[in-house]
XYZ file of C-alpha atoms in Angstrom:
712
model
C -51.827 -23.739 -76.478
C -51.850 -26.238 -79.345
C -51.076 -22.203 -81.981
C -48.404 -22.675 -84.035
C -47.994 -19.002 -83.310
C -46.999 -20.335 -79.711
C -44.736 -22.933 -81.284
C -43.101 -20.344 -82.982
C -42.528 -17.885 -80.043
C -41.221 -20.779 -77.974
C -38.757 -21.339 -81.361
C -37.655 -17.737 -81.482
C -36.942 -17.713 -77.415
C -34.733 -20.769 -77.572
C -33.153 -18.977 -80.326
C -32.562 -16.029 -78.653
C -31.486 -17.612 -75.524
C -28.953 -20.262 -77.438
C -27.749 -17.161 -78.393
C -27.477 -15.261 -75.419
C -26.264 -18.235 -73.424
C -22.942 -18.918 -75.783
C -22.253 -14.864 -75.521
C -22.465 -15.437 -71.920
C -19.878 -18.838 -71.798
C -17.566 -16.619 -74.276
C -17.943 -13.527 -71.669
C -17.122 -15.941 -68.807
C -14.398 -17.000 -69.809
C -12.796 -13.655 -70.799
C -13.224 -12.855 -67.238
C -10.880 -15.802 -66.294
C -14.432 -17.947 -64.965
C -15.376 -21.433 -65.991
C -18.311 -21.720 -69.157
C -19.694 -24.088 -66.662
C -20.977 -20.973 -64.639
C -23.226 -19.239 -67.670
C -24.170 -23.032 -68.688
C -25.494 -23.646 -65.789
C -26.706 -20.511 -65.037
C -28.974 -19.810 -68.542
C -28.866 -24.235 -69.464
C -29.416 -25.979 -66.512
C -32.006 -23.363 -64.435
C -35.780 -22.665 -64.754
C -35.514 -18.647 -64.806
C -32.411 -16.543 -65.262
C -32.779 -13.055 -62.870
C -31.563 -9.889 -64.470
C -30.588 -7.225 -61.774
C -31.808 -10.413 -59.183
C -35.100 -9.504 -58.829
C -36.332 -10.046 -62.671
C -37.072 -13.996 -63.768
C -36.826 -14.569 -67.494
C -37.043 -18.204 -68.781
C -34.036 -20.512 -68.735
C -33.600 -23.154 -70.979
C -35.108 -25.519 -68.546
C -38.549 -23.535 -68.188
C -38.731 -23.029 -71.964
C -38.283 -26.966 -72.439
C -41.299 -27.371 -70.239
C -43.446 -24.969 -71.831
C -42.761 -26.370 -75.182
C -43.552 -29.968 -74.119
C -46.988 -28.574 -73.082
C -47.678 -27.170 -76.250
C -46.592 -30.510 -78.010
C -48.573 -32.153 -75.831
C -51.509 -29.526 -76.643
C -50.646 -29.874 -80.560
C -51.110 -33.856 -79.961
C -54.165 -33.573 -78.655
C -55.746 -30.667 -80.949
C -54.175 -30.212 -84.366
C -51.889 -32.841 -85.403
C -53.454 -34.965 -88.047
C -54.730 -38.998 -87.308
C -54.542 -41.768 -89.028
C -52.064 -44.620 -90.188
C -50.439 -41.888 -92.788
C -49.582 -39.672 -90.569
C -47.918 -42.203 -87.913
C -44.614 -40.717 -88.975
C -45.105 -37.066 -87.538
C -46.803 -38.658 -84.566
C -43.491 -40.575 -83.515
C -41.381 -37.509 -84.458
C -43.200 -35.190 -82.133
C -43.406 -37.838 -79.053
C -39.736 -38.911 -79.697
C -39.173 -34.775 -79.154
C -41.813 -35.029 -76.325
C -39.002 -37.668 -74.496
C -36.399 -35.474 -74.634
C -37.562 -32.325 -73.607
C -39.367 -33.923 -70.563
C -36.606 -36.250 -69.902
C -33.963 -34.288 -70.320
C -35.007 -31.691 -67.864
C -36.042 -34.805 -65.227
C -32.284 -36.005 -65.983
C -31.164 -33.457 -64.785
C -32.657 -32.890 -61.857
C -31.590 -36.555 -60.849
C -28.218 -36.705 -62.307
C -25.355 -36.356 -59.851
C -21.484 -36.342 -61.243
C -17.913 -37.464 -58.990
C -14.732 -36.618 -59.655
C -12.585 -39.959 -59.225
C -8.868 -39.831 -58.413
C -6.888 -42.926 -57.736
C -2.612 -42.378 -56.935
C -0.804 -45.129 -58.009
C 3.339 -45.496 -56.968
C 5.140 -46.584 -59.970
C 8.009 -48.663 -59.706
C 8.126 -49.187 -64.041
C 7.756 -46.355 -66.391
C 4.628 -47.976 -67.563
C 1.272 -46.513 -66.778
C -1.127 -48.543 -65.447
C -4.552 -49.679 -66.847
C -7.758 -48.103 -67.263
C -10.899 -48.728 -64.459
C -10.209 -52.502 -64.682
C -7.286 -51.825 -62.333
C -8.386 -48.774 -59.520
C -8.283 -49.765 -56.356
C -9.282 -47.600 -53.228
C -10.576 -44.587 -55.452
C -11.559 -41.360 -53.899
C -14.380 -39.488 -55.081
C -15.564 -36.183 -54.486
C -18.656 -33.928 -56.188
C -18.318 -32.597 -59.079
C -18.924 -29.212 -57.701
C -15.807 -29.693 -55.039
C -12.529 -28.404 -56.842
C -10.453 -28.236 -53.896
C -11.587 -32.003 -52.788
C -12.424 -30.924 -49.716
C -14.778 -33.430 -48.639
C -15.220 -37.060 -49.932
C -18.641 -38.496 -50.970
C -19.280 -41.892 -49.453
C -19.226 -43.692 -52.926
C -17.850 -47.157 -53.159
C -15.031 -47.670 -55.894
C -17.269 -50.889 -56.832
C -19.494 -48.297 -58.466
C -16.499 -48.317 -61.469
C -17.725 -51.634 -62.788
C -21.502 -51.497 -61.599
C -22.954 -50.008 -64.843
C -26.334 -48.928 -64.980
C -27.104 -46.434 -63.375
C -24.046 -45.254 -63.049
C -22.066 -44.250 -66.452
C -17.965 -44.274 -65.900
C -15.716 -42.629 -68.371
C -12.075 -42.926 -67.916
C -10.285 -39.520 -67.926
C -6.636 -40.696 -68.890
C -3.573 -40.867 -66.120
C -1.352 -37.563 -65.391
C 1.682 -37.961 -63.691
C 2.753 -36.147 -60.819
C 6.212 -36.873 -60.809
C 8.200 -39.794 -61.758
C 7.347 -42.530 -59.478
C 3.490 -41.371 -58.838
C 0.860 -41.011 -61.014
C -3.047 -40.409 -60.748
C -5.614 -41.839 -62.656
C -8.891 -39.929 -62.925
C -12.686 -41.079 -63.858
C -15.743 -39.204 -64.280
C -18.700 -41.683 -62.478
C -22.210 -40.213 -63.505
C -25.518 -41.036 -61.709
C -27.544 -41.024 -64.884
C -30.607 -43.697 -64.547
C -31.806 -41.288 -67.999
C -28.643 -41.795 -69.624
C -30.565 -43.515 -72.294
C -33.181 -40.832 -73.164
C -31.173 -38.782 -76.363
C -31.162 -42.368 -77.597
C -34.518 -42.991 -77.345
C -35.314 -39.613 -79.179
C -33.142 -40.384 -81.781
C -34.800 -44.090 -82.385
C -37.769 -42.834 -82.137
C -37.403 -39.751 -84.501
C -35.682 -41.694 -87.157
C -37.792 -43.995 -87.448
C -40.366 -41.547 -87.467
C -38.877 -39.418 -89.964
C -38.310 -42.614 -92.167
C -42.315 -43.665 -91.604
C -43.401 -40.284 -92.641
C -41.017 -40.107 -95.795
C -41.921 -43.584 -97.004
C -45.798 -43.782 -95.959
C -46.895 -39.974 -96.370
C -44.447 -38.322 -99.208
C -43.788 -41.403 -101.554
C -46.824 -43.418 -100.665
C -47.292 -46.596 -103.029
C -45.321 -50.112 -103.569
C -41.735 -47.901 -102.274
C -43.220 -47.306 -99.004
C -44.180 -51.084 -98.648
C -40.253 -52.262 -99.138
C -39.022 -49.579 -96.670
C -41.030 -50.233 -94.183
C -40.274 -54.058 -94.157
C -36.744 -52.840 -93.603
C -38.070 -50.374 -90.127
C -37.577 -53.577 -87.661
C -33.807 -53.877 -88.452
C -33.382 -50.513 -88.603
C -34.987 -50.463 -85.133
C -32.836 -53.212 -83.771
C -29.468 -51.702 -85.465
C -29.921 -48.580 -83.807
C -30.983 -50.036 -80.284
C -27.830 -51.904 -80.146
C -25.905 -49.262 -80.074
C -23.445 -49.182 -77.093
C -24.248 -46.048 -74.799
C -20.972 -46.160 -73.312
C -17.295 -46.474 -74.193
C -13.906 -45.220 -73.849
C -11.929 -43.482 -76.095
C -8.790 -45.003 -77.693
C -5.342 -43.567 -78.011
C -4.155 -45.105 -81.424
C -1.294 -43.463 -82.785
C -1.381 -42.146 -86.409
C 1.094 -42.435 -88.776
C 2.064 -39.717 -91.158
C 4.757 -38.037 -93.251
C 8.032 -37.856 -94.775
C 10.573 -34.831 -94.819
C 16.060 -32.689 -95.258
C 15.234 -33.437 -98.924
C 11.828 -32.767 -99.027
C 10.556 -36.631 -98.812
C 13.914 -37.501 -95.934
C 12.049 -39.321 -92.521
C 12.564 -37.345 -89.347
C 11.251 -37.804 -85.894
C 8.799 -35.632 -84.654
C 6.853 -36.358 -81.247
C 7.328 -40.040 -81.733
C 5.491 -39.910 -84.968
C 7.526 -40.147 -88.388
C 7.445 -37.055 -90.583
C 8.862 -35.700 -94.142
C 10.943 -33.516 -93.279
C 9.007 -30.860 -95.828
C 5.856 -31.283 -93.676
C 7.900 -30.672 -90.515
C 8.924 -27.762 -91.939
C 5.542 -26.346 -93.339
C 4.109 -26.483 -89.382
C 6.689 -24.986 -87.762
C 7.138 -21.616 -90.078
C 3.076 -22.029 -89.800
C 3.345 -21.808 -86.015
C 5.702 -18.498 -85.917
C 4.393 -16.280 -88.887
C 0.619 -18.253 -90.051
C 2.453 -18.877 -93.366
C 4.053 -21.676 -95.169
C 6.252 -19.573 -97.424
C 8.410 -16.307 -96.293
C 8.610 -13.455 -99.077
C 12.124 -12.427 -98.840
C 12.325 -8.373 -98.073
C 15.452 -5.977 -99.510
C 17.158 -6.768 -95.860
C 17.213 -9.748 -96.081
C 20.070 -12.069 -97.700
C 17.916 -13.727 -99.744
C 15.791 -13.267 -103.049
C 11.832 -14.395 -103.716
C 10.096 -16.635 -101.671
C 11.488 -19.218 -100.030
C 9.513 -22.587 -98.968
C 8.980 -23.757 -95.404
C 11.808 -26.500 -96.333
C 14.224 -24.118 -97.235
C 13.211 -21.760 -94.553
C 13.886 -24.712 -91.709
C 17.419 -25.570 -93.841
C 18.641 -21.881 -93.819
C 17.697 -22.079 -90.036
C 19.960 -25.219 -89.619
C 23.156 -23.908 -91.971
C 22.710 -20.640 -91.789
C 21.650 -19.627 -88.742
C 23.478 -16.266 -88.708
C 21.546 -15.290 -92.032
C 18.344 -17.183 -90.674
C 18.336 -14.489 -87.348
C 16.994 -11.627 -89.781
C 14.657 -13.125 -91.392
C 11.206 -11.690 -89.925
C 9.842 -14.866 -89.407
C 7.706 -14.015 -86.068
C 4.466 -12.502 -86.165
C 3.085 -10.328 -83.594
C -0.760 -10.558 -83.059
C -1.015 -7.451 -80.734
C -0.207 -4.131 -80.393
C 0.209 -4.154 -77.075
C 2.564 -6.725 -76.657
C 4.732 -4.916 -79.600
C 4.617 -1.443 -77.164
C 5.446 -3.088 -74.125
C 7.935 -5.425 -75.648
C 9.538 -1.813 -77.303
C 9.618 -3.419 -80.915
C 8.791 -1.237 -84.100
C 4.681 -1.079 -83.669
C 4.313 -0.643 -87.270
C 5.811 -3.836 -87.839
C 3.681 -7.053 -88.096
C 6.616 -9.923 -88.631
C 9.556 -9.035 -86.831
C 13.048 -11.475 -86.495
C 14.414 -13.674 -83.827
C 17.735 -10.976 -83.574
C 14.476 -8.680 -82.442
C 12.938 -11.170 -80.116
C 16.623 -12.089 -78.804
C 16.942 -8.683 -77.872
C 14.253 -8.335 -75.223
C 14.432 -12.455 -74.445
C 14.736 -11.052 -70.518
C 11.667 -9.460 -70.876
C 9.604 -11.743 -72.832
C 10.555 -14.357 -70.565
C 9.284 -12.232 -67.454
C 5.517 -11.540 -69.172
C 5.109 -15.046 -70.253
C 5.875 -16.496 -66.639
C 2.760 -14.338 -65.563
C -0.060 -16.546 -64.160
C -2.627 -15.178 -65.892
C -5.130 -15.675 -68.287
C -4.900 -12.076 -70.247
C -4.439 -11.579 -73.617
C -1.694 -10.226 -73.551
C -0.358 -12.710 -71.560
C -1.272 -15.160 -73.988
C 0.441 -13.392 -76.567
C 3.526 -13.554 -74.882
C 3.401 -16.886 -74.096
C 2.696 -17.703 -77.796
C 5.602 -15.441 -78.428
C 8.016 -16.844 -76.030
C 7.270 -20.495 -76.464
C 7.758 -20.102 -80.551
C 11.124 -18.318 -79.878
C 11.711 -21.854 -77.873
C 10.576 -23.894 -81.048
C 13.148 -21.671 -83.500
C 15.671 -22.134 -81.305
C 15.145 -26.123 -80.683
C 14.885 -26.109 -84.874
C 18.020 -24.100 -84.769
C 19.925 -26.698 -82.969
C 19.049 -29.520 -84.094
C 16.748 -30.571 -81.003
C 13.411 -30.523 -82.119
C 13.398 -33.345 -84.803
C 15.972 -36.551 -85.046
C 16.875 -37.389 -88.665
C 16.155 -41.240 -88.985
C 17.460 -43.831 -90.911
C 15.574 -47.181 -92.366
C 17.117 -49.124 -89.118
C 15.138 -47.448 -86.700
C 12.361 -48.944 -85.214
C 10.282 -45.878 -85.360
C 10.862 -46.230 -89.595
C 9.932 -49.809 -89.431
C 6.325 -49.204 -89.180
C 6.065 -46.489 -91.388
C 4.748 -47.050 -95.029
C 7.450 -44.838 -97.287
C 4.739 -44.755 -99.859
C 2.938 -42.137 -97.804
C 5.630 -39.853 -96.993
C 6.420 -39.817 -100.827
C 2.454 -39.122 -101.151
C 2.215 -36.549 -98.593
C 5.416 -34.595 -100.188
C 3.428 -35.029 -103.379
C 0.059 -34.331 -102.029
C 1.802 -30.183 -100.992
C 3.432 -30.458 -104.426
C 0.284 -30.479 -106.410
C -1.541 -27.603 -104.629
C -4.937 -29.646 -104.716
C -6.810 -27.019 -102.831
C -5.529 -23.751 -105.255
C -6.648 -26.074 -108.526
C -10.079 -26.696 -107.113
C -10.529 -23.138 -106.453
C -9.571 -21.584 -109.686
C -11.918 -24.448 -111.248
C -14.798 -23.336 -109.191
C -13.749 -19.640 -110.257
C -13.951 -20.460 -113.556
C -16.610 -22.105 -113.720
C -19.034 -19.496 -112.029
C -17.226 -17.079 -114.681
C -18.567 -19.096 -117.290
C -22.095 -19.764 -116.090
C -22.487 -15.985 -115.442
C -21.569 -15.371 -118.852
C -23.915 -17.825 -120.003
C -26.713 -16.436 -118.107
C -26.293 -13.594 -121.021
C -25.525 -15.634 -123.941
C -27.469 -18.702 -123.079
C -25.319 -20.912 -125.233
C -25.467 -24.912 -124.574
C -21.779 -24.978 -125.222
C -20.946 -22.479 -122.301
C -23.445 -24.712 -120.071
C -22.072 -27.479 -121.360
C -18.143 -25.691 -120.358
C -19.163 -24.768 -117.370
C -20.296 -28.126 -115.650
C -17.334 -29.725 -117.001
C -15.363 -27.226 -115.420
C -17.608 -27.906 -112.020
C -16.839 -31.472 -112.390
C -13.183 -31.256 -113.072
C -13.403 -29.254 -109.033
C -15.623 -31.986 -108.018
C -12.787 -34.685 -109.200
C -9.835 -32.263 -107.760
C -11.544 -32.116 -104.838
C -12.111 -36.051 -104.535
C -8.422 -36.908 -105.496
C -7.849 -34.704 -102.553
C -9.512 -36.207 -99.999
C -8.173 -39.682 -101.047
C -4.797 -38.570 -100.832
C -5.245 -36.556 -97.474
C -7.094 -40.223 -96.204
C -3.845 -42.368 -97.522
C -1.472 -40.062 -96.017
C -3.241 -39.331 -92.575
C -4.637 -43.200 -92.164
C -7.949 -41.881 -90.936
C -10.780 -40.844 -92.868
C -10.193 -36.556 -93.724
C -13.234 -35.419 -91.921
C -11.349 -33.930 -88.494
C -10.868 -30.328 -88.685
C -12.276 -27.200 -89.850
C -10.112 -27.125 -92.966
C -11.601 -30.696 -94.046
C -15.146 -29.944 -93.444
C -14.876 -26.726 -95.200
C -13.795 -28.632 -98.326
C -16.266 -31.256 -97.838
C -19.017 -28.886 -98.217
C -17.687 -27.107 -101.111
C -17.638 -30.244 -102.713
C -20.912 -31.780 -101.467
C -22.111 -27.861 -103.556
C -20.172 -28.971 -106.665
C -21.263 -32.718 -106.453
C -25.049 -31.350 -106.338
C -24.514 -28.891 -109.699
C -22.412 -31.414 -111.708
C -25.789 -33.977 -110.887
C -28.406 -31.813 -111.877
C -26.769 -31.393 -114.892
C -26.520 -35.249 -115.835
C -29.897 -36.193 -114.623
C -32.357 -33.123 -114.253
C -34.464 -32.466 -117.344
C -35.926 -29.157 -116.098
C -32.653 -27.658 -114.232
C -32.691 -23.980 -113.072
C -29.386 -22.892 -115.058
C -29.679 -19.612 -113.177
C -29.145 -21.862 -110.073
C -25.649 -22.426 -111.088
C -23.674 -19.059 -110.219
C -24.565 -18.677 -106.683
C -24.131 -22.668 -106.096
C -20.637 -22.022 -107.719
C -19.782 -18.843 -106.178
C -20.603 -20.312 -102.842
C -18.360 -22.482 -103.307
C -15.557 -21.034 -104.615
C -16.001 -18.491 -101.506
C -15.911 -21.983 -99.049
C -12.441 -22.513 -101.293
C -11.230 -19.866 -100.945
C -11.544 -19.421 -97.636
C -10.046 -23.415 -96.741
C -6.989 -21.772 -99.534
C -6.309 -18.547 -98.196
C -7.299 -18.791 -94.839
C -7.212 -22.062 -93.047
C -3.824 -22.513 -94.898
C -2.615 -24.164 -92.098
C -5.240 -27.092 -91.774
C -3.303 -28.434 -95.174
C -0.257 -29.829 -93.549
C -0.678 -33.334 -91.413
C -0.858 -32.850 -87.845
C -1.860 -35.279 -85.884
C -4.745 -35.274 -84.924
C -6.165 -35.584 -80.628
C -6.686 -38.769 -79.723
C -9.856 -38.041 -79.016
C -10.943 -37.673 -82.914
C -9.705 -41.021 -83.600
C -11.228 -43.016 -81.298
C -14.837 -43.731 -82.983
C -16.646 -44.121 -86.602
C -19.293 -41.829 -85.119
C -16.733 -39.288 -85.531
C -16.816 -39.755 -88.773
C -19.982 -40.354 -89.588
C -21.686 -37.129 -88.095
C -18.431 -35.020 -89.784
C -20.137 -36.071 -92.972
C -23.745 -35.669 -91.827
C -23.281 -32.646 -90.217
C -21.675 -31.315 -93.933
C -24.395 -32.590 -95.809
C -26.965 -30.805 -93.672
C -25.245 -26.929 -93.444
C -24.628 -27.968 -97.446
C -28.412 -28.572 -97.295
C -28.728 -25.070 -95.606
C -26.221 -22.673 -97.056
C -28.006 -24.326 -100.665
C -31.657 -23.347 -99.540
C -30.274 -19.876 -98.615
C -28.587 -19.746 -102.296
C -32.043 -20.992 -103.986
C -33.945 -17.919 -101.427
C -31.787 -15.314 -102.843
C -32.401 -16.343 -106.365
C -36.252 -17.026 -105.842
C -36.392 -13.027 -104.234
C -33.983 -12.191 -107.558
C -36.576 -13.973 -110.046
C -39.602 -13.286 -108.089
C -39.419 -9.363 -109.047
C -39.535 -10.276 -112.583
C -42.166 -13.562 -112.787
C -44.933 -13.279 -110.491
C -45.197 -17.356 -111.208
C -42.121 -17.903 -109.096
C -44.182 -17.171 -105.932
C -47.405 -19.567 -104.803
C -50.104 -17.097 -105.756
C -54.384 -17.482 -105.827
C -53.203 -17.839 -109.760
C -50.551 -20.189 -109.030
C -50.993 -22.321 -105.746
C -47.833 -24.514 -106.049
C -45.540 -21.492 -106.918
C -42.635 -22.423 -109.579
C -40.308 -25.606 -109.182
C -37.654 -23.154 -107.946
C -40.220 -22.453 -104.927
C -40.546 -26.321 -104.306
C -36.448 -26.315 -104.086
C -36.519 -23.707 -101.517
C -38.547 -26.056 -99.349
C -36.945 -29.181 -100.560
C -33.547 -27.929 -99.400
C -34.392 -26.608 -96.318
C -35.969 -29.833 -95.211
C -32.690 -31.500 -96.560
C -30.217 -29.539 -95.067
C -32.423 -29.422 -91.455
C -33.115 -33.300 -91.583
C -29.328 -34.037 -91.901
C -28.292 -30.918 -89.437
C -30.415 -32.871 -86.761
C -28.835 -36.490 -87.819
C -25.675 -35.423 -87.474
C -26.002 -33.379 -84.462
C -27.617 -36.630 -82.617
C -24.435 -38.732 -84.630
C -22.247 -36.294 -82.868
C -24.260 -36.428 -79.410
C -22.890 -40.115 -79.841
C -19.826 -39.460 -80.440
C -19.053 -37.133 -77.630
C -20.766 -39.897 -74.998
C -18.137 -41.962 -76.665
C -15.117 -39.559 -76.112
C -16.032 -37.122 -73.375
C -18.828 -38.851 -71.084
C -22.269 -37.056 -71.979
C -24.429 -36.551 -75.039
C -24.607 -33.008 -74.267
C -23.667 -30.085 -72.588
C -24.374 -27.259 -74.434
C -20.710 -26.556 -75.101
C -20.437 -23.651 -77.611
C -20.134 -25.867 -81.174
C -22.981 -27.583 -79.740
C -25.156 -24.382 -79.392
C -24.344 -23.634 -83.130
C -25.513 -26.922 -84.751
C -28.709 -26.446 -81.641
C -29.231 -22.755 -83.578
C -29.013 -23.800 -87.210
C -32.097 -26.879 -86.337
C -33.664 -24.155 -84.468
C -34.017 -21.293 -87.350
C -34.963 -24.130 -89.920
C -37.685 -25.334 -87.307
C -39.011 -21.843 -87.346
C -38.705 -21.662 -91.008
C -40.992 -24.712 -91.367
C -43.151 -24.043 -88.993
C -43.689 -20.503 -90.028
C -44.636 -21.910 -93.511
C -46.633 -24.379 -92.325
C -49.165 -22.825 -90.342
C -49.035 -19.979 -92.726
C -47.658 -17.294 -90.932
C -45.867 -15.413 -93.553
C -46.076 -15.235 -96.897
C -44.424 -16.795 -99.547
C -41.908 -13.622 -100.125
C -41.533 -13.656 -96.369
C -40.576 -17.428 -96.112
C -37.718 -16.627 -98.665
C -36.800 -13.954 -97.084
C -36.628 -15.629 -93.771
C -34.580 -18.432 -95.914
C -32.362 -15.751 -97.632
C -30.634 -15.449 -94.290
C -29.999 -19.397 -94.213
C -26.079 -18.564 -95.495
C -25.441 -16.096 -92.675
C -26.793 -18.182 -89.938
C -24.698 -21.154 -91.032
C -21.449 -19.296 -91.330
C -21.880 -17.613 -88.108
C -22.898 -20.948 -86.339
C -19.662 -22.714 -87.895
C -16.721 -20.689 -88.012
C -18.028 -17.708 -85.978
C -18.371 -20.034 -83.176
C -14.760 -20.970 -83.813
C -13.348 -17.795 -83.345
C -14.781 -17.426 -79.739
C -12.144 -20.192 -78.436
C -14.249 -21.564 -76.012
C -15.850 -24.900 -74.932
C -14.086 -28.802 -75.504
C -14.194 -28.330 -79.268
C -10.394 -26.677 -79.655
C -9.796 -28.434 -83.138
C -12.315 -26.250 -85.043
C -10.764 -22.765 -83.039
C -9.743 -20.550 -86.099
C -9.174 -17.231 -84.710
C -7.597 -15.369 -88.065
C -10.750 -15.046 -90.376
C -12.956 -12.343 -88.568
C -12.133 -10.229 -91.161
C -13.132 -12.529 -94.312
C -16.558 -13.629 -91.779
C -17.401 -10.221 -91.323
C -16.878 -8.987 -95.105
C -18.787 -12.149 -96.448
C -22.085 -11.276 -93.809
C -22.071 -7.474 -94.869
C -22.263 -8.029 -98.704
C -24.539 -11.611 -98.449
C -26.869 -8.701 -95.936
C -26.267 -5.789 -98.707
C -27.340 -8.188 -101.258
C -30.196 -9.047 -99.563
C -31.488 -5.527 -98.633
C -31.111 -4.902 -102.219
C -33.200 -7.944 -103.324
C -36.103 -6.729 -100.948
C -35.964 -2.930 -101.255
C -35.283 -1.198 -104.644
C -35.811 -5.000 -107.102
C -39.629 -3.788 -107.873
C -42.384 -6.584 -107.169
C -43.866 -8.566 -110.333
C -47.366 -7.713 -111.374
């Protein structure tokens, strides 16, 4: 049981189960069931019963098996001594998480609390402090049939009860229901204990075992302060609902009031056109009463001032062929006009009124909602023009409104993509000519990309009045920035650079920036974010840390491609009996993998802290969480296989060459499922681009392994 082979086998089983469980959640949602059905079957049970008779180990059984393997490893295989105390702490932390998680899930109890208020005014009551006579029901009692004998005093009792106020729901003009989620969870502290022990162990191992010397002594003095800081982390809090000032726009910067927020008319028009067509500009057709390309503001103004002309513009995107067929729309047209939809409005409204979750019905609902939005813009009810005397405007900084319009005019994402692609081209040419001037030019262009992205983040932070790390669009830009910053830092501070590494790094950054600009363009607007995303500093730290982790994983995959390519010509690249350590490039492969794994783990833990603040649970096997877990398990599998010498150096490089694909699928692919609580990250229009990228990378790996001769 103490063998690394058993550890590798358990990690593979975890990987398969995580992948299977995520697909099961998506399938449950598509079948009209709750994703919790799949979560209970795969992650909250000991066995999965195939055909009702064949048992396969589920997550709890694997967790207990992993715990037994871990105890055996600590007793028989783990090296002892002061210098290895960090390794012991990290593995003990994992043991606490595995055992504590299983035991905690057995004794944990969840209840839903409801309190009905009769209102005499328009103001909603406060949260749990004003609750009276709350009725509690078991979490699986969706009909509220049998109230449980649980006194409302638990709302203020504290540990071991955890109370999460879920908000107020207005039933009618004079009645409001306050909703609570109450958990009896004596082991709620387990994830925090794991996080504290694991991080302390990681810091101790790095300073004592890896670095050693005087540097370790200085860092070790800070460990007690770090432990106290982590111990002071609050284990429960309520999400705040702070309004986010954004926007400026009938001239581009004229302010309009939209959903209680002041925005520029230009930004409002961009959001409006993106909802209808998935674009922020409109290319005029021959039959249209316009020429060239119209901006979103020009489309909105045309709709307001000349509705007869605007109604014939093909602004509405139809996503399903069966919807076009049902509405008798031209099947060959992806975009239709308001006039065409208005002609079948009654039929569209009838289909949209159906109470089911069929994909065609959802598309009908989306189209009908966009028709209503179009009409509200046309009659002016979608927004109101405000003046300086309007109270809503008095609290808005006019410079932010101007900055938002300037941001869109500058097209910083496009310029960053252009510079990154130019840097990739210059670096590729330099591999042929090996010119110092070309190398400097390529790296200066790389620095310009980093500078443009830095300016982009600064402007987004200023306009949105929040850290720019709350959407898939912004996270993609962050990872691209980190890759370009890595290359710029290597140029400035590393004497023995691997020049050929610049080509794949800048290429990967170009791919991400292309994806952000031409696929995730809708994320470039400054739409108000959900209040929960603005609730905790842990979200900002979590996103930045997970971006570092994903950047490290992508970089390790890029380096692995280069190792496979170089090893075909140079036998010193990979470790061998003649060259035990291999080349610096191989060391970089291992280093970037460790970097990516550590920061992905830390980022996932911080995401759990934020989820505890926002949703009332540290971990819930949400598909997005499973995606991060899959990346971690993949990295751990590679590191354990290398540590146990269960794969050759070339096999280790080959396994890591899939890091980019694994990271992209767990980062972007999960968003395509549209399942889980992370609705702000869903992205439905990128499946073709993702499939194309995965196909090209798989073909590249196949060529590197199959057709390139090995160096002898």
